[in-house]
Amino acid sequence: DCFKKSEINIFGEAVIGKTHIVCHVCEEKIKDNSPAILLLGRDFTKDKTIERKIFEILDIPVQYSWSEFVSALESMAEAYRTRIPIVIDAVNESETIDIWKNQLPGFTESLKKYPRIILINTCRTCYIDSIWEAKKPQNYIYIYGFNESNLEEAINKYFSYYKINADLT
Protein backbone atom coordinates (compact mmCIF):
# COMPACT_ATOMS: atom_id res chain seq x y z
CA ASP A 1 0.00 0.00 0.00
CA CYS A 2 2.81 2.45 0.78
CA PHE A 3 4.13 2.00 -2.77
CA LYS A 4 0.97 3.76 -4.00
CA LYS A 5 2.18 6.96 -2.32
CA SER A 6 4.27 9.65 -4.01
CA GLU A 7 7.07 9.35 -1.46
CA ILE A 8 8.52 6.71 0.84
CA ASN A 9 11.24 7.27 3.42
CA ILE A 10 13.12 4.24 4.66
CA PHE A 11 14.71 4.70 8.07
CA GLY A 12 17.05 2.43 9.98
CA GLU A 13 20.37 2.24 11.76
CA ALA A 14 23.71 1.92 9.92
CA VAL A 15 24.38 -1.33 8.04
CA ILE A 16 20.82 -2.61 8.52
CA GLY A 17 19.82 -3.05 4.85
CA LYS A 18 18.40 0.26 3.61
CA THR A 19 20.70 0.36 0.59
CA HIS A 20 20.06 -3.30 -0.12
CA ILE A 21 16.30 -2.67 -0.21
CA VAL A 22 16.45 0.25 -2.65
CA CYS A 23 19.01 -1.47 -4.87
CA HIS A 24 16.71 -4.49 -4.99
CA VAL A 25 13.76 -2.27 -5.98
CA CYS A 26 15.81 -0.75 -8.82
CA GLU A 27 17.20 -4.12 -9.90
CA GLU A 28 13.71 -5.62 -10.13
CA LYS A 29 12.53 -2.67 -12.23
CA ILE A 30 15.46 -3.07 -14.60
CA LYS A 31 14.91 -6.85 -14.83
CA ASP A 32 11.35 -6.03 -15.95
CA ASN A 33 12.79 -3.64 -18.58
CA SER A 34 11.35 -0.73 -16.63
CA PRO A 35 13.22 2.45 -15.76
CA ALA A 36 14.57 3.33 -12.32
CA ILE A 37 16.85 6.10 -11.09
CA LEU A 38 19.25 5.39 -8.22
CA LEU A 39 21.16 8.34 -6.77
CA LEU A 40 23.54 8.52 -3.82
CA GLY A 41 23.01 11.11 -1.11
CA ARG A 42 26.76 11.69 -0.85
CA ASP A 43 26.74 13.20 -4.37
CA PHE A 44 24.51 16.11 -3.35
CA THR A 45 26.20 19.38 -2.43
CA LYS A 46 25.11 22.68 -0.92
CA ASP A 47 25.94 24.69 -4.04
CA LYS A 48 23.21 23.14 -6.23
CA THR A 49 19.50 22.48 -5.88
CA ILE A 50 18.35 18.87 -5.72
CA GLU A 51 16.97 19.19 -9.25
CA ARG A 52 20.18 20.67 -10.71
CA LYS A 53 22.30 18.03 -9.02
CA ILE A 54 20.10 15.27 -10.46
CA PHE A 55 20.56 16.83 -13.91
CA GLU A 56 24.32 16.88 -13.36
CA ILE A 57 24.47 13.27 -12.14
CA LEU A 58 22.29 12.03 -15.03
CA ASP A 59 24.13 14.23 -17.55
CA ILE A 60 20.96 16.02 -18.64
CA PRO A 61 21.56 19.29 -20.51
CA VAL A 62 20.75 22.38 -18.45
CA GLN A 63 18.49 23.82 -21.14
CA TYR A 64 15.77 21.40 -20.02
CA SER A 65 13.56 22.45 -17.15
CA TRP A 66 12.80 20.23 -14.20
CA SER A 67 9.12 20.06 -15.21
CA GLU A 68 10.08 18.99 -18.75
CA PHE A 69 12.28 16.24 -17.35
CA VAL A 70 9.70 14.95 -14.86
CA SER A 71 6.94 15.16 -17.49
CA ALA A 72 9.10 13.02 -19.79
CA LEU A 73 9.58 10.51 -16.96
CA GLU A 74 5.82 10.48 -16.36
CA SER A 75 5.19 9.81 -20.06
CA MET A 76 7.78 7.03 -20.03
CA ALA A 77 6.15 5.48 -16.96
CA GLU A 78 2.78 5.59 -18.68
CA ALA A 79 4.23 3.96 -21.80
CA TYR A 80 5.86 1.23 -19.70
CA ARG A 81 2.69 0.89 -17.56
CA THR A 82 4.73 1.22 -14.40
CA ARG A 83 5.87 3.67 -11.77
CA ILE A 84 9.38 5.05 -11.95
CA PRO A 85 11.28 5.24 -8.68
CA ILE A 86 13.65 8.13 -8.09
CA VAL A 87 15.75 6.74 -5.26
CA ILE A 88 18.08 8.86 -3.17
CA ASP A 89 20.04 6.51 -0.95
CA ALA A 90 21.57 7.74 2.30
CA VAL A 91 20.49 11.38 2.32
CA ASN A 92 22.41 11.67 5.59
CA GLU A 93 25.69 11.16 3.70
CA SER A 94 25.47 14.38 1.71
CA GLU A 95 27.86 17.28 2.25
CA THR A 96 25.34 18.86 4.61
CA ILE A 97 21.88 17.81 5.75
CA ASP A 98 20.71 21.40 5.23
CA ILE A 99 20.15 20.49 1.56
CA TRP A 100 17.43 18.08 2.62
CA LYS A 101 16.07 20.17 5.48
CA ASN A 102 15.64 23.21 3.21
CA GLN A 103 14.83 21.65 -0.15
CA LEU A 104 13.27 18.22 0.37
CA PRO A 105 9.75 19.41 1.29
CA GLY A 106 9.41 21.46 -1.91
CA PHE A 107 11.07 18.77 -4.01
CA THR A 108 8.70 16.14 -2.65
CA GLU A 109 5.70 18.39 -3.20
CA SER A 110 6.69 19.03 -6.83
CA LEU A 111 6.67 15.29 -7.55
CA LYS A 112 3.13 14.80 -6.21
CA LYS A 113 1.78 16.08 -9.53
CA TYR A 114 3.22 12.98 -11.23
CA PRO A 115 1.36 9.88 -10.04
CA ARG A 116 3.64 7.47 -11.90
CA ILE A 117 6.80 8.71 -10.17
CA ILE A 118 7.71 7.69 -6.64
CA LEU A 119 10.47 9.27 -4.58
CA ILE A 120 12.23 6.83 -2.26
CA ASN A 121 14.73 8.17 0.27
CA THR A 122 16.82 6.26 2.77
CA CYS A 123 18.23 7.80 5.91
CA ARG A 124 19.80 6.72 9.17
CA THR A 125 17.37 7.02 12.06
CA CYS A 126 19.58 9.39 14.06
CA TYR A 127 19.26 12.07 11.32
CA ILE A 128 15.45 12.16 11.16
CA ASP A 129 15.00 15.02 13.65
CA SER A 130 17.79 17.08 12.06
CA ILE A 131 16.38 16.80 8.55
CA TRP A 132 12.62 16.75 9.08
CA GLU A 133 12.60 18.61 12.41
CA ALA A 134 9.08 18.85 13.87
CA LYS A 135 7.32 17.84 10.66
CA LYS A 136 8.05 14.14 10.20
CA PRO A 137 7.37 12.69 6.76
CA GLN A 138 3.97 11.05 6.33
CA ASN A 139 5.11 7.94 4.50
CA TYR A 140 7.92 6.08 6.14
CA ILE A 141 9.12 2.62 6.98
CA TYR A 142 11.49 1.68 9.79
CA ILE A 143 13.65 -1.37 9.16
CA TYR A 144 15.36 -3.22 11.95
CA GLY A 145 17.42 -5.98 10.35
CA PHE A 146 18.21 -9.23 12.07
CA ASN A 147 18.99 -10.27 15.61
CA GLU A 148 19.84 -13.52 17.34
CA SER A 149 16.20 -14.64 17.40
CA ASN A 150 15.61 -14.38 13.62
CA LEU A 151 19.11 -14.69 12.12
CA GLU A 152 18.94 -18.44 11.47
CA GLU A 153 15.56 -18.06 9.72
CA ALA A 154 16.97 -15.26 7.57
CA ILE A 155 20.03 -17.32 6.64
CA ASN A 156 17.83 -20.27 5.70
CA LYS A 157 15.65 -18.07 3.47
CA TYR A 158 18.73 -16.50 1.85
CA PHE A 159 20.37 -19.86 1.21
CA SER A 160 17.12 -21.31 -0.12
CA TYR A 161 16.55 -18.36 -2.45
CA TYR A 162 20.07 -18.60 -3.90
CA LYS A 163 20.03 -22.42 -3.83
CA ILE A 164 23.02 -22.63 -1.51
CA ASN A 165 23.55 -25.94 0.26
CA ALA A 166 25.43 -25.48 3.51
CA ASP A 167 25.48 -26.82 7.04
CA LEU A 168 24.70 -23.94 9.42
CA THR A 169 26.84 -25.47 12.16
PDB file of C-alpha atoms in Angstrom:
ATOM      1  CA  ASP A   1       0.000   0.000   0.000  1.00  0.00           C
ATOM      2  CA  CYS A   2       2.814   2.446   0.783  1.00  0.00           C
ATOM      3  CA  PHE A   3       4.131   2.004  -2.766  1.00  0.00           C
ATOM      4  CA  LYS A   4       0.967   3.763  -4.000  1.00  0.00           C
ATOM      5  CA  LYS A   5       2.185   6.959  -2.325  1.00  0.00           C
ATOM      6  CA  SER A   6       4.271   9.652  -4.011  1.00  0.00           C
ATOM      7  CA  GLU A   7       7.066   9.349  -1.458  1.00  0.00           C
ATOM      8  CA  ILE A   8       8.517   6.712   0.836  1.00  0.00           C
ATOM      9  CA  ASN A   9      11.237   7.273   3.415  1.00  0.00           C
ATOM     10  CA  ILE A  10      13.123   4.236   4.659  1.00  0.00           C
ATOM     11  CA  PHE A  11      14.714   4.705   8.067  1.00  0.00           C
ATOM     12  CA  GLY A  12      17.053   2.435   9.982  1.00  0.00           C
ATOM     13  CA  GLU A  13      20.369   2.241  11.758  1.00  0.00           C
ATOM     14  CA  ALA A  14      23.712   1.922   9.919  1.00  0.00           C
ATOM     15  CA  VAL A  15      24.378  -1.332   8.043  1.00  0.00           C
ATOM     16  CA  ILE A  16      20.821  -2.614   8.522  1.00  0.00           C
ATOM     17  CA  GLY A  17      19.822  -3.051   4.851  1.00  0.00           C
ATOM     18  CA  LYS A  18      18.401   0.259   3.614  1.00  0.00           C
ATOM     19  CA  THR A  19      20.703   0.359   0.590  1.00  0.00           C
ATOM     20  CA  HIS A  20      20.056  -3.298  -0.122  1.00  0.00           C
ATOM     21  CA  ILE A  21      16.300  -2.673  -0.215  1.00  0.00           C
ATOM     22  CA  VAL A  22      16.450   0.247  -2.646  1.00  0.00           C
ATOM     23  CA  CYS A  23      19.014  -1.474  -4.872  1.00  0.00           C
ATOM     24  CA  HIS A  24      16.713  -4.489  -4.992  1.00  0.00           C
ATOM     25  CA  VAL A  25      13.764  -2.269  -5.981  1.00  0.00           C
ATOM     26  CA  CYS A  26      15.813  -0.750  -8.821  1.00  0.00           C
ATOM     27  CA  GLU A  27      17.205  -4.118  -9.897  1.00  0.00           C
ATOM     28  CA  GLU A  28      13.710  -5.619 -10.127  1.00  0.00           C
ATOM     29  CA  LYS A  29      12.531  -2.669 -12.226  1.00  0.00           C
ATOM     30  CA  ILE A  30      15.465  -3.069 -14.597  1.00  0.00           C
ATOM     31  CA  LYS A  31      14.912  -6.852 -14.833  1.00  0.00           C
ATOM     32  CA  ASP A  32      11.352  -6.033 -15.949  1.00  0.00           C
ATOM     33  CA  ASN A  33      12.787  -3.645 -18.576  1.00  0.00           C
ATOM     34  CA  SER A  34      11.345  -0.732 -16.629  1.00  0.00           C
ATOM     35  CA  PRO A  35      13.221   2.454 -15.764  1.00  0.00           C
ATOM     36  CA  ALA A  36      14.568   3.331 -12.323  1.00  0.00           C
ATOM     37  CA  ILE A  37      16.854   6.102 -11.091  1.00  0.00           C
ATOM     38  CA  LEU A  38      19.248   5.391  -8.223  1.00  0.00           C
ATOM     39  CA  LEU A  39      21.160   8.340  -6.774  1.00  0.00           C
ATOM     40  CA  LEU A  40      23.535   8.521  -3.818  1.00  0.00           C
ATOM     41  CA  GLY A  41      23.009  11.110  -1.111  1.00  0.00           C
ATOM     42  CA  ARG A  42      26.758  11.685  -0.854  1.00  0.00           C
ATOM     43  CA  ASP A  43      26.740  13.196  -4.371  1.00  0.00           C
ATOM     44  CA  PHE A  44      24.506  16.111  -3.346  1.00  0.00           C
ATOM     45  CA  THR A  45      26.196  19.380  -2.429  1.00  0.00           C
ATOM     46  CA  LYS A  46      25.106  22.685  -0.916  1.00  0.00           C
ATOM     47  CA  ASP A  47      25.945  24.687  -4.043  1.00  0.00           C
ATOM     48  CA  LYS A  48      23.207  23.143  -6.229  1.00  0.00           C
ATOM     49  CA  THR A  49      19.503  22.481  -5.879  1.00  0.00           C
ATOM     50  CA  ILE A  50      18.352  18.870  -5.724  1.00  0.00           C
ATOM     51  CA  GLU A  51      16.968  19.189  -9.250  1.00  0.00           C
ATOM     52  CA  ARG A  52      20.179  20.675 -10.711  1.00  0.00           C
ATOM     53  CA  LYS A  53      22.301  18.027  -9.023  1.00  0.00           C
ATOM     54  CA  ILE A  54      20.096  15.269 -10.461  1.00  0.00           C
ATOM     55  CA  PHE A  55      20.558  16.826 -13.908  1.00  0.00           C
ATOM     56  CA  GLU A  56      24.323  16.876 -13.363  1.00  0.00           C
ATOM     57  CA  ILE A  57      24.468  13.267 -12.143  1.00  0.00           C
ATOM     58  CA  LEU A  58      22.293  12.032 -15.028  1.00  0.00           C
ATOM     59  CA  ASP A  59      24.130  14.230 -17.549  1.00  0.00           C
ATOM     60  CA  ILE A  60      20.956  16.016 -18.640  1.00  0.00           C
ATOM     61  CA  PRO A  61      21.565  19.287 -20.506  1.00  0.00           C
ATOM     62  CA  VAL A  62      20.747  22.384 -18.451  1.00  0.00           C
ATOM     63  CA  GLN A  63      18.489  23.824 -21.140  1.00  0.00           C
ATOM     64  CA  TYR A  64      15.768  21.403 -20.022  1.00  0.00           C
ATOM     65  CA  SER A  65      13.559  22.446 -17.151  1.00  0.00           C
ATOM     66  CA  TRP A  66      12.796  20.228 -14.198  1.00  0.00           C
ATOM     67  CA  SER A  67       9.120  20.063 -15.210  1.00  0.00           C
ATOM     68  CA  GLU A  68      10.083  18.985 -18.752  1.00  0.00           C
ATOM     69  CA  PHE A  69      12.278  16.237 -17.350  1.00  0.00           C
ATOM     70  CA  VAL A  70       9.696  14.951 -14.861  1.00  0.00           C
ATOM     71  CA  SER A  71       6.943  15.161 -17.492  1.00  0.00           C
ATOM     72  CA  ALA A  72       9.096  13.024 -19.792  1.00  0.00           C
ATOM     73  CA  LEU A  73       9.576  10.507 -16.965  1.00  0.00           C
ATOM     74  CA  GLU A  74       5.820  10.485 -16.359  1.00  0.00           C
ATOM     75  CA  SER A  75       5.192   9.808 -20.064  1.00  0.00           C
ATOM     76  CA  MET A  76       7.777   7.032 -20.035  1.00  0.00           C
ATOM     77  CA  ALA A  77       6.152   5.482 -16.965  1.00  0.00           C
ATOM     78  CA  GLU A  78       2.781   5.594 -18.682  1.00  0.00           C
ATOM     79  CA  ALA A  79       4.231   3.963 -21.804  1.00  0.00           C
ATOM     80  CA  TYR A  80       5.856   1.226 -19.696  1.00  0.00           C
ATOM     81  CA  ARG A  81       2.690   0.891 -17.562  1.00  0.00           C
ATOM     82  CA  THR A  82       4.726   1.223 -14.404  1.00  0.00           C
ATOM     83  CA  ARG A  83       5.875   3.665 -11.765  1.00  0.00           C
ATOM     84  CA  ILE A  84       9.380   5.046 -11.951  1.00  0.00           C
ATOM     85  CA  PRO A  85      11.281   5.241  -8.676  1.00  0.00           C
ATOM     86  CA  ILE A  86      13.646   8.126  -8.094  1.00  0.00           C
ATOM     87  CA  VAL A  87      15.753   6.741  -5.265  1.00  0.00           C
ATOM     88  CA  ILE A  88      18.083   8.863  -3.175  1.00  0.00           C
ATOM     89  CA  ASP A  89      20.037   6.507  -0.951  1.00  0.00           C
ATOM     90  CA  ALA A  90      21.569   7.740   2.299  1.00  0.00           C
ATOM     91  CA  VAL A  91      20.494  11.379   2.316  1.00  0.00           C
ATOM     92  CA  ASN A  92      22.413  11.669   5.587  1.00  0.00           C
ATOM     93  CA  GLU A  93      25.691  11.158   3.705  1.00  0.00           C
ATOM     94  CA  SER A  94      25.472  14.385   1.712  1.00  0.00           C
ATOM     95  CA  GLU A  95      27.856  17.276   2.249  1.00  0.00           C
ATOM     96  CA  THR A  96      25.336  18.863   4.611  1.00  0.00           C
ATOM     97  CA  ILE A  97      21.881  17.813   5.746  1.00  0.00           C
ATOM     98  CA  ASP A  98      20.706  21.404   5.226  1.00  0.00           C
ATOM     99  CA  ILE A  99      20.149  20.487   1.561  1.00  0.00           C
ATOM    100  CA  TRP A 100      17.434  18.081   2.618  1.00  0.00           C
ATOM    101  CA  LYS A 101      16.071  20.170   5.480  1.00  0.00           C
ATOM    102  CA  ASN A 102      15.642  23.210   3.210  1.00  0.00           C
ATOM    103  CA  GLN A 103      14.827  21.651  -0.154  1.00  0.00           C
ATOM    104  CA  LEU A 104      13.271  18.219   0.371  1.00  0.00           C
ATOM    105  CA  PRO A 105       9.749  19.407   1.294  1.00  0.00           C
ATOM    106  CA  GLY A 106       9.414  21.460  -1.913  1.00  0.00           C
ATOM    107  CA  PHE A 107      11.073  18.771  -4.014  1.00  0.00           C
ATOM    108  CA  THR A 108       8.701  16.137  -2.652  1.00  0.00           C
ATOM    109  CA  GLU A 109       5.700  18.391  -3.196  1.00  0.00           C
ATOM    110  CA  SER A 110       6.692  19.031  -6.835  1.00  0.00           C
ATOM    111  CA  LEU A 111       6.669  15.295  -7.546  1.00  0.00           C
ATOM    112  CA  LYS A 112       3.130  14.802  -6.214  1.00  0.00           C
ATOM    113  CA  LYS A 113       1.776  16.083  -9.534  1.00  0.00           C
ATOM    114  CA  TYR A 114       3.219  12.981 -11.231  1.00  0.00           C
ATOM    115  CA  PRO A 115       1.355   9.880 -10.036  1.00  0.00           C
ATOM    116  CA  ARG A 116       3.639   7.471 -11.898  1.00  0.00           C
ATOM    117  CA  ILE A 117       6.797   8.709 -10.174  1.00  0.00           C
ATOM    118  CA  ILE A 118       7.711   7.686  -6.644  1.00  0.00           C
ATOM    119  CA  LEU A 119      10.469   9.267  -4.577  1.00  0.00           C
ATOM    120  CA  ILE A 120      12.228   6.827  -2.263  1.00  0.00           C
ATOM    121  CA  ASN A 121      14.728   8.167   0.275  1.00  0.00           C
ATOM    122  CA  THR A 122      16.816   6.256   2.775  1.00  0.00           C
ATOM    123  CA  CYS A 123      18.228   7.804   5.910  1.00  0.00           C
ATOM    124  CA  ARG A 124      19.795   6.721   9.172  1.00  0.00           C
ATOM    125  CA  THR A 125      17.373   7.020  12.056  1.00  0.00           C
ATOM    126  CA  CYS A 126      19.585   9.389  14.058  1.00  0.00           C
ATOM    127  CA  TYR A 127      19.258  12.069  11.321  1.00  0.00           C
ATOM    128  CA  ILE A 128      15.447  12.158  11.164  1.00  0.00           C
ATOM    129  CA  ASP A 129      14.998  15.017  13.653  1.00  0.00           C
ATOM    130  CA  SER A 130      17.786  17.080  12.065  1.00  0.00           C
ATOM    131  CA  ILE A 131      16.380  16.803   8.548  1.00  0.00           C
ATOM    132  CA  TRP A 132      12.619  16.745   9.080  1.00  0.00           C
ATOM    133  CA  GLU A 133      12.601  18.615  12.409  1.00  0.00           C
ATOM    134  CA  ALA A 134       9.078  18.847  13.873  1.00  0.00           C
ATOM    135  CA  LYS A 135       7.318  17.844  10.660  1.00  0.00           C
ATOM    136  CA  LYS A 136       8.054  14.141  10.205  1.00  0.00           C
ATOM    137  CA  PRO A 137       7.373  12.686   6.760  1.00  0.00           C
ATOM    138  CA  GLN A 138       3.973  11.053   6.333  1.00  0.00           C
ATOM    139  CA  ASN A 139       5.110   7.941   4.501  1.00  0.00           C
ATOM    140  CA  TYR A 140       7.923   6.079   6.140  1.00  0.00           C
ATOM    141  CA  ILE A 141       9.117   2.615   6.979  1.00  0.00           C
ATOM    142  CA  TYR A 142      11.485   1.676   9.787  1.00  0.00           C
ATOM    143  CA  ILE A 143      13.648  -1.369   9.164  1.00  0.00           C
ATOM    144  CA  TYR A 144      15.361  -3.222  11.946  1.00  0.00           C
ATOM    145  CA  GLY A 145      17.416  -5.983  10.349  1.00  0.00           C
ATOM    146  CA  PHE A 146      18.211  -9.234  12.073  1.00  0.00           C
ATOM    147  CA  ASN A 147      18.990 -10.265  15.606  1.00  0.00           C
ATOM    148  CA  GLU A 148      19.837 -13.522  17.339  1.00  0.00           C
ATOM    149  CA  SER A 149      16.204 -14.643  17.395  1.00  0.00           C
ATOM    150  CA  ASN A 150      15.614 -14.383  13.621  1.00  0.00           C
ATOM    151  CA  LEU A 151      19.105 -14.688  12.125  1.00  0.00           C
ATOM    152  CA  GLU A 152      18.935 -18.437  11.467  1.00  0.00           C
ATOM    153  CA  GLU A 153      15.562 -18.057   9.723  1.00  0.00           C
ATOM    154  CA  ALA A 154      16.974 -15.255   7.567  1.00  0.00           C
ATOM    155  CA  ILE A 155      20.031 -17.318   6.640  1.00  0.00           C
ATOM    156  CA  ASN A 156      17.828 -20.270   5.698  1.00  0.00           C
ATOM    157  CA  LYS A 157      15.648 -18.068   3.470  1.00  0.00           C
ATOM    158  CA  TYR A 158      18.732 -16.497   1.846  1.00  0.00           C
ATOM    159  CA  PHE A 159      20.373 -19.863   1.213  1.00  0.00           C
ATOM    160  CA  SER A 160      17.119 -21.312  -0.118  1.00  0.00           C
ATOM    161  CA  TYR A 161      16.550 -18.357  -2.455  1.00  0.00           C
ATOM    162  CA  TYR A 162      20.071 -18.595  -3.905  1.00  0.00           C
ATOM    163  CA  LYS A 163      20.031 -22.417  -3.834  1.00  0.00           C
ATOM    164  CA  ILE A 164      23.020 -22.627  -1.507  1.00  0.00           C
ATOM    165  CA  ASN A 165      23.546 -25.943   0.256  1.00  0.00           C
ATOM    166  CA  ALA A 166      25.427 -25.482   3.507  1.00  0.00           C
ATOM    167  CA  ASP A 167      25.484 -26.824   7.036  1.00  0.00           C
ATOM    168  CA  LEU A 168      24.705 -23.943   9.417  1.00  0.00           C
ATOM    169  CA  THR A 169      26.841 -25.467  12.157  1.00  0.00           C
TER     170      THR A 169
END
